[in-house]
C-alpha positions in Angstrom: -4.6 28.7 82.0 -2.1 26.6 80.1 -2.3 29.0 77.1 -1.6 31.8 79.5 1.7 30.1 80.4 2.6 29.6 76.8 1.7 33.2 76.0 3.9 34.5 78.8 6.9 32.4 77.5 6.3 33.7 74.0 6.1 37.3 75.1 9.3 37.3 77.1 12.3 37.4 74.7 14.7 35.9 77.2 12.3 33.0 78.0 11.6 32.6 74.3 15.3 31.9 73.7 15.4 29.4 76.5 12.2 27.8 75.1 13.8 27.3 71.7 16.9 25.8 73.3 15.2 23.7 75.8 12.5 21.1 75.4 8.9 22.2 75.1 7.8 19.4 77.5 10.0 20.8 80.2 8.1 24.1 80.2 4.8 22.3 80.1 5.9 20.4 83.2 7.0 23.6 85.0 3.7 25.2 84.1 1.6 22.3 85.5 3.8 22.2 88.6 3.2 25.9 89.3 -0.5 25.4 88.7 -0.5 22.4 91.1 1.3 24.4 93.8 -1.1 27.3 93.3 -4.1 25.1 93.7 -2.5 23.3 96.7 -1.8 26.7 98.5 -5.3 27.9 97.8 -6.7 24.7 99.3 -4.6 25.2 102.4 -5.6 28.9 102.6 -9.3 28.1 102.3 -9.2 25.2 104.8 -7.1 27.4 107.2 -9.5 30.3 107.1 -12.5 27.9 107.2 -11.2 26.4 110.4 -11.0 29.8 112.2 
C-alpha cells in the first residue's frame, strides 16, 4: 500500500517535482494520513450498514 503511494508520486511528473523539492517524510505522512482516513471511513461504513 505504501509502495503504491510512492509509485503514484514517481509516476506523476508534477508530483515528482514537488517530491524532489519537498521532504520525503512529508509525503509519507500524507500517505499514512490518507490510509488512516480510508480505514476510518470503511469502519464507519461497515458499522453503519451492520447496524441497519
